[in-house]
Amino acid sequence: MTSSSKTAPARFKDLCLDARDHQALADWWCAAMGYVRREGEGPAGEPVAIVDAAGGGPLIWVCPVPEGKVVKNRMHIDVYGDVERLRGLGARVVAEPDVEKGVPWHVMQDPEGNEFCVFVPPAA
């Protein structure tokens, strides 16, 4: 038995999202997801932590980086939401649903081009 098999598996902690204008993108995701900035934020050049105001979602760090997004995300966020509301906030639709191919979601990009998928909320 190796030492790695004796330890607990990794478990989910936070999400991190890179952004050229991390302050503006943190505000965008707050508006889009009903999140708020976590109290006690550090200096302007430091990552911004945003949290679900209702207490249900994961903590998201919006981290400053000098470069813009160039290629497709290798990992992305899936959300339940209203495509038109998100579009009104500045998101862009990059792929429409294709139910015939088993794709019932929209693929969108936030204002800095990070892809995320939007699903119709489940019936209440």
mmCIF file with all atom_site columns, C-alpha atoms in Angstrom:
data_model
loop_
_atom_site.group_PDB
_atom_site.id
_atom_site.type_symbol
_atom_site.label_atom_id
_atom_site.label_alt_id
_atom_site.label_comp_id
_atom_site.label_asym_id
_atom_site.label_entity_id
_atom_site.label_seq_id
_atom_site.pdbx_PDB_ins_code
_atom_site.Cartn_x
_atom_site.Cartn_y
_atom_site.Cartn_z
_atom_site.occupancy
_atom_site.B_iso_or_equiv
_atom_site.pdbx_formal_charge
_atom_site.auth_seq_id
_atom_site.auth_comp_id
_atom_site.auth_asym_id
_atom_site.auth_atom_id
_atom_site.pdbx_PDB_model_num
ATOM 1   C CA . MET A 1 1   ? 0.000   0.000  0.000   1.00 0.00 ? 1   MET A CA 1
ATOM 2   C CA . THR A 1 2   ? 1.427   3.388  -0.993  1.00 0.00 ? 2   THR A CA 1
ATOM 3   C CA . SER A 1 3   ? 1.279   6.428  1.255   1.00 0.00 ? 3   SER A CA 1
ATOM 4   C CA . SER A 1 4   ? -1.123  8.154  -1.160  1.00 0.00 ? 4   SER A CA 1
ATOM 5   C CA . SER A 1 5   ? -3.669  5.353  -0.802  1.00 0.00 ? 5   SER A CA 1
ATOM 6   C CA . LYS A 1 6   ? -3.757  5.932  2.979   1.00 0.00 ? 6   LYS A CA 1
ATOM 7   C CA . THR A 1 7   ? -4.817  9.571  2.684   1.00 0.00 ? 7   THR A CA 1
ATOM 8   C CA . ALA A 1 8   ? -8.290  10.930 2.041   1.00 0.00 ? 8   ALA A CA 1
ATOM 9   C CA . PRO A 1 9   ? -9.219  11.807 -1.544  1.00 0.00 ? 9   PRO A CA 1
ATOM 10  C CA . ALA A 1 10  ? -9.180  15.434 -2.620  1.00 0.00 ? 10  ALA A CA 1
ATOM 11  C CA . ARG A 1 11  ? -12.442 17.265 -2.067  1.00 0.00 ? 11  ARG A CA 1
ATOM 12  C CA . PHE A 1 12  ? -13.920 20.361 -3.632  1.00 0.00 ? 12  PHE A CA 1
ATOM 13  C CA . LYS A 1 13  ? -13.042 23.698 -2.002  1.00 0.00 ? 13  LYS A CA 1
ATOM 14  C CA . ASP A 1 14  ? -13.499 26.773 -4.264  1.00 0.00 ? 14  ASP A CA 1
ATOM 15  C CA . LEU A 1 15  ? -13.724 27.858 -7.893  1.00 0.00 ? 15  LEU A CA 1
ATOM 16  C CA . CYS A 1 16  ? -11.146 30.255 -9.352  1.00 0.00 ? 16  CYS A CA 1
ATOM 17  C CA . LEU A 1 17  ? -11.724 32.412 -12.408 1.00 0.00 ? 17  LEU A CA 1
ATOM 18  C CA . ASP A 1 18  ? -8.966  34.449 -14.098 1.00 0.00 ? 18  ASP A CA 1
ATOM 19  C CA . ALA A 1 19  ? -9.757  37.935 -15.379 1.00 0.00 ? 19  ALA A CA 1
ATOM 20  C CA . ARG A 1 20  ? -7.915  40.939 -16.770 1.00 0.00 ? 20  ARG A CA 1
ATOM 21  C CA . ASP A 1 21  ? -10.334 43.268 -14.958 1.00 0.00 ? 21  ASP A CA 1
ATOM 22  C CA . HIS A 1 22  ? -11.040 41.078 -11.946 1.00 0.00 ? 22  HIS A CA 1
ATOM 23  C CA . GLN A 1 23  ? -12.917 43.809 -10.065 1.00 0.00 ? 23  GLN A CA 1
ATOM 24  C CA . ALA A 1 24  ? -15.418 44.322 -12.916 1.00 0.00 ? 24  ALA A CA 1
ATOM 25  C CA . LEU A 1 25  ? -15.782 40.595 -13.591 1.00 0.00 ? 25  LEU A CA 1
ATOM 26  C CA . ALA A 1 26  ? -16.397 39.896 -9.893  1.00 0.00 ? 26  ALA A CA 1
ATOM 27  C CA . ASP A 1 27  ? -19.198 42.479 -10.001 1.00 0.00 ? 27  ASP A CA 1
ATOM 28  C CA . TRP A 1 28  ? -20.590 40.885 -13.178 1.00 0.00 ? 28  TRP A CA 1
ATOM 29  C CA . TRP A 1 29  ? -20.713 37.400 -11.653 1.00 0.00 ? 29  TRP A CA 1
ATOM 30  C CA . CYS A 1 30  ? -22.295 38.859 -8.496  1.00 0.00 ? 30  CYS A CA 1
ATOM 31  C CA . ALA A 1 31  ? -25.076 40.374 -10.615 1.00 0.00 ? 31  ALA A CA 1
ATOM 32  C CA . ALA A 1 32  ? -25.441 37.252 -12.753 1.00 0.00 ? 32  ALA A CA 1
ATOM 33  C CA . MET A 1 33  ? -25.527 34.721 -9.901  1.00 0.00 ? 33  MET A CA 1
ATOM 34  C CA . GLY A 1 34  ? -26.910 36.667 -6.923  1.00 0.00 ? 34  GLY A CA 1
ATOM 35  C CA . TYR A 1 35  ? -23.505 36.556 -5.264  1.00 0.00 ? 35  TYR A CA 1
ATOM 36  C CA . VAL A 1 36  ? -21.924 39.254 -3.089  1.00 0.00 ? 36  VAL A CA 1
ATOM 37  C CA . ARG A 1 37  ? -18.344 40.204 -2.340  1.00 0.00 ? 37  ARG A CA 1
ATOM 38  C CA . ARG A 1 38  ? -17.058 38.525 0.784   1.00 0.00 ? 38  ARG A CA 1
ATOM 39  C CA . GLU A 1 39  ? -16.452 41.000 3.585   1.00 0.00 ? 39  GLU A CA 1
ATOM 40  C CA . GLY A 1 40  ? -12.922 42.021 4.459   1.00 0.00 ? 40  GLY A CA 1
ATOM 41  C CA . GLU A 1 41  ? -11.488 42.151 0.948   1.00 0.00 ? 41  GLU A CA 1
ATOM 42  C CA . GLY A 1 42  ? -7.794  42.928 0.522   1.00 0.00 ? 42  GLY A CA 1
ATOM 43  C CA . PRO A 1 43  ? -6.007  45.448 -1.713  1.00 0.00 ? 43  PRO A CA 1
ATOM 44  C CA . ALA A 1 44  ? -7.330  46.259 -5.185  1.00 0.00 ? 44  ALA A CA 1
ATOM 45  C CA . GLY A 1 45  ? -4.728  44.063 -6.963  1.00 0.00 ? 45  GLY A CA 1
ATOM 46  C CA . GLU A 1 46  ? -5.560  40.936 -4.946  1.00 0.00 ? 46  GLU A CA 1
ATOM 47  C CA . PRO A 1 47  ? -8.107  38.243 -5.917  1.00 0.00 ? 47  PRO A CA 1
ATOM 48  C CA . VAL A 1 48  ? -11.734 39.024 -5.082  1.00 0.00 ? 48  VAL A CA 1
ATOM 49  C CA . ALA A 1 49  ? -13.776 36.411 -3.222  1.00 0.00 ? 49  ALA A CA 1
ATOM 50  C CA . ILE A 1 50  ? -17.487 36.320 -4.042  1.00 0.00 ? 50  ILE A CA 1
ATOM 51  C CA . VAL A 1 51  ? -20.036 34.182 -2.215  1.00 0.00 ? 51  VAL A CA 1
ATOM 52  C CA . ASP A 1 52  ? -23.619 33.069 -2.734  1.00 0.00 ? 52  ASP A CA 1
ATOM 53  C CA . ALA A 1 53  ? -25.825 35.542 -0.865  1.00 0.00 ? 53  ALA A CA 1
ATOM 54  C CA . ALA A 1 54  ? -28.248 32.675 -0.133  1.00 0.00 ? 54  ALA A CA 1
ATOM 55  C CA . GLY A 1 55  ? -25.425 30.522 1.231   1.00 0.00 ? 55  GLY A CA 1
ATOM 56  C CA . GLY A 1 56  ? -25.823 27.624 -1.187  1.00 0.00 ? 56  GLY A CA 1
ATOM 57  C CA . GLY A 1 57  ? -23.178 27.971 -3.860  1.00 0.00 ? 57  GLY A CA 1
ATOM 58  C CA . PRO A 1 58  ? -19.400 27.625 -3.791  1.00 0.00 ? 58  PRO A CA 1
ATOM 59  C CA . LEU A 1 59  ? -17.007 30.451 -3.048  1.00 0.00 ? 59  LEU A CA 1
ATOM 60  C CA . ILE A 1 60  ? -15.569 31.883 -6.273  1.00 0.00 ? 60  ILE A CA 1
ATOM 61  C CA . TRP A 1 61  ? -12.208 33.653 -6.439  1.00 0.00 ? 61  TRP A CA 1
ATOM 62  C CA . VAL A 1 62  ? -11.869 36.129 -9.311  1.00 0.00 ? 62  VAL A CA 1
ATOM 63  C CA . CYS A 1 63  ? -8.124  36.424 -9.824  1.00 0.00 ? 63  CYS A CA 1
ATOM 64  C CA . PRO A 1 64  ? -6.234  39.177 -11.672 1.00 0.00 ? 64  PRO A CA 1
ATOM 65  C CA . VAL A 1 65  ? -4.093  38.064 -14.607 1.00 0.00 ? 65  VAL A CA 1
ATOM 66  C CA . PRO A 1 66  ? -2.254  40.226 -17.168 1.00 0.00 ? 66  PRO A CA 1
ATOM 67  C CA . GLU A 1 67  ? -3.355  38.313 -20.276 1.00 0.00 ? 67  GLU A CA 1
ATOM 68  C CA . GLY A 1 68  ? -6.747  38.045 -21.927 1.00 0.00 ? 68  GLY A CA 1
ATOM 69  C CA . LYS A 1 69  ? -8.461  34.724 -22.586 1.00 0.00 ? 69  LYS A CA 1
ATOM 70  C CA . VAL A 1 70  ? -7.203  33.123 -25.792 1.00 0.00 ? 70  VAL A CA 1
ATOM 71  C CA . VAL A 1 71  ? -8.576  29.570 -26.115 1.00 0.00 ? 71  VAL A CA 1
ATOM 72  C CA . LYS A 1 72  ? -11.625 27.602 -25.023 1.00 0.00 ? 72  LYS A CA 1
ATOM 73  C CA . ASN A 1 73  ? -11.939 26.881 -21.293 1.00 0.00 ? 73  ASN A CA 1
ATOM 74  C CA . ARG A 1 74  ? -10.889 23.376 -20.280 1.00 0.00 ? 74  ARG A CA 1
ATOM 75  C CA . MET A 1 75  ? -13.298 23.583 -17.335 1.00 0.00 ? 75  MET A CA 1
ATOM 76  C CA . HIS A 1 76  ? -16.412 25.691 -17.067 1.00 0.00 ? 76  HIS A CA 1
ATOM 77  C CA . ILE A 1 77  ? -19.378 26.528 -14.842 1.00 0.00 ? 77  ILE A CA 1
ATOM 78  C CA . ASP A 1 78  ? -22.898 25.183 -15.465 1.00 0.00 ? 78  ASP A CA 1
ATOM 79  C CA . VAL A 1 79  ? -25.739 27.344 -14.153 1.00 0.00 ? 79  VAL A CA 1
ATOM 80  C CA . TYR A 1 80  ? -29.517 27.371 -14.107 1.00 0.00 ? 80  TYR A CA 1
ATOM 81  C CA . GLY A 1 81  ? -30.672 30.727 -15.394 1.00 0.00 ? 81  GLY A CA 1
ATOM 82  C CA . ASP A 1 82  ? -32.438 32.977 -17.851 1.00 0.00 ? 82  ASP A CA 1
ATOM 83  C CA . VAL A 1 83  ? -30.461 33.449 -21.057 1.00 0.00 ? 83  VAL A CA 1
ATOM 84  C CA . GLU A 1 84  ? -32.072 36.809 -21.873 1.00 0.00 ? 84  GLU A CA 1
ATOM 85  C CA . ARG A 1 85  ? -31.324 38.178 -18.407 1.00 0.00 ? 85  ARG A CA 1
ATOM 86  C CA . LEU A 1 86  ? -27.690 37.080 -18.704 1.00 0.00 ? 86  LEU A CA 1
ATOM 87  C CA . ARG A 1 87  ? -27.495 38.559 -22.193 1.00 0.00 ? 87  ARG A CA 1
ATOM 88  C CA . GLY A 1 88  ? -28.851 41.814 -20.788 1.00 0.00 ? 88  GLY A CA 1
ATOM 89  C CA . LEU A 1 89  ? -26.032 41.810 -18.226 1.00 0.00 ? 89  LEU A CA 1
ATOM 90  C CA . GLY A 1 90  ? -23.448 41.499 -21.007 1.00 0.00 ? 90  GLY A CA 1
ATOM 91  C CA . ALA A 1 91  ? -23.064 37.758 -21.626 1.00 0.00 ? 91  ALA A CA 1
ATOM 92  C CA . ARG A 1 92  ? -22.918 36.504 -25.196 1.00 0.00 ? 92  ARG A CA 1
ATOM 93  C CA . VAL A 1 93  ? -24.541 33.352 -26.593 1.00 0.00 ? 93  VAL A CA 1
ATOM 94  C CA . VAL A 1 94  ? -21.990 31.277 -28.514 1.00 0.00 ? 94  VAL A CA 1
ATOM 95  C CA . ALA A 1 95  ? -24.075 28.118 -29.045 1.00 0.00 ? 95  ALA A CA 1
ATOM 96  C CA . GLU A 1 96  ? -27.813 27.551 -29.038 1.00 0.00 ? 96  GLU A CA 1
ATOM 97  C CA . PRO A 1 97  ? -29.407 24.350 -27.730 1.00 0.00 ? 97  PRO A CA 1
ATOM 98  C CA . ASP A 1 98  ? -29.704 21.455 -30.173 1.00 0.00 ? 98  ASP A CA 1
ATOM 99  C CA . VAL A 1 99  ? -32.320 19.182 -28.631 1.00 0.00 ? 99  VAL A CA 1
ATOM 100 C CA . GLU A 1 100 ? -32.161 16.767 -31.591 1.00 0.00 ? 100 GLU A CA 1
ATOM 101 C CA . LYS A 1 101 ? -28.501 16.117 -30.692 1.00 0.00 ? 101 LYS A CA 1
ATOM 102 C CA . GLY A 1 102 ? -29.249 15.925 -26.965 1.00 0.00 ? 102 GLY A CA 1
ATOM 103 C CA . VAL A 1 103 ? -27.891 19.380 -26.132 1.00 0.00 ? 103 VAL A CA 1
ATOM 104 C CA . PRO A 1 104 ? -30.621 21.243 -24.192 1.00 0.00 ? 104 PRO A CA 1
ATOM 105 C CA . TRP A 1 105 ? -28.364 24.078 -22.911 1.00 0.00 ? 105 TRP A CA 1
ATOM 106 C CA . HIS A 1 106 ? -26.993 27.380 -24.189 1.00 0.00 ? 106 HIS A CA 1
ATOM 107 C CA . VAL A 1 107 ? -23.251 27.998 -24.202 1.00 0.00 ? 107 VAL A CA 1
ATOM 108 C CA . MET A 1 108 ? -22.502 31.584 -23.210 1.00 0.00 ? 108 MET A CA 1
ATOM 109 C CA . GLN A 1 109 ? -19.468 33.751 -22.499 1.00 0.00 ? 109 GLN A CA 1
ATOM 110 C CA . ASP A 1 110 ? -19.092 36.268 -19.697 1.00 0.00 ? 110 ASP A CA 1
ATOM 111 C CA . PRO A 1 111 ? -17.788 39.752 -20.610 1.00 0.00 ? 111 PRO A CA 1
ATOM 112 C CA . GLU A 1 112 ? -14.168 38.463 -20.647 1.00 0.00 ? 112 GLU A CA 1
ATOM 113 C CA . GLY A 1 113 ? -14.981 35.440 -22.815 1.00 0.00 ? 113 GLY A CA 1
ATOM 114 C CA . ASN A 1 114 ? -15.106 32.693 -20.161 1.00 0.00 ? 114 ASN A CA 1
ATOM 115 C CA . GLU A 1 115 ? -17.554 30.013 -21.309 1.00 0.00 ? 115 GLU A CA 1
ATOM 116 C CA . PHE A 1 116 ? -20.378 28.736 -19.159 1.00 0.00 ? 116 PHE A CA 1
ATOM 117 C CA . CYS A 1 117 ? -23.490 26.659 -19.881 1.00 0.00 ? 117 CYS A CA 1
ATOM 118 C CA . VAL A 1 118 ? -26.989 27.820 -19.040 1.00 0.00 ? 118 VAL A CA 1
ATOM 119 C CA . PHE A 1 119 ? -29.748 25.322 -18.321 1.00 0.00 ? 119 PHE A CA 1
ATOM 120 C CA . VAL A 1 120 ? -33.460 25.988 -17.917 1.00 0.00 ? 120 VAL A CA 1
ATOM 121 C CA . PRO A 1 121 ? -34.202 25.940 -14.182 1.00 0.00 ? 121 PRO A CA 1
ATOM 122 C CA . PRO A 1 122 ? -35.910 22.741 -13.001 1.00 0.00 ? 122 PRO A CA 1
ATOM 123 C CA . ALA A 1 123 ? -39.651 22.994 -12.428 1.00 0.00 ? 123 ALA A CA 1
ATOM 124 C CA . ALA A 1 124 ? -40.458 24.201 -8.922  1.00 0.00 ? 124 ALA A CA 1
#
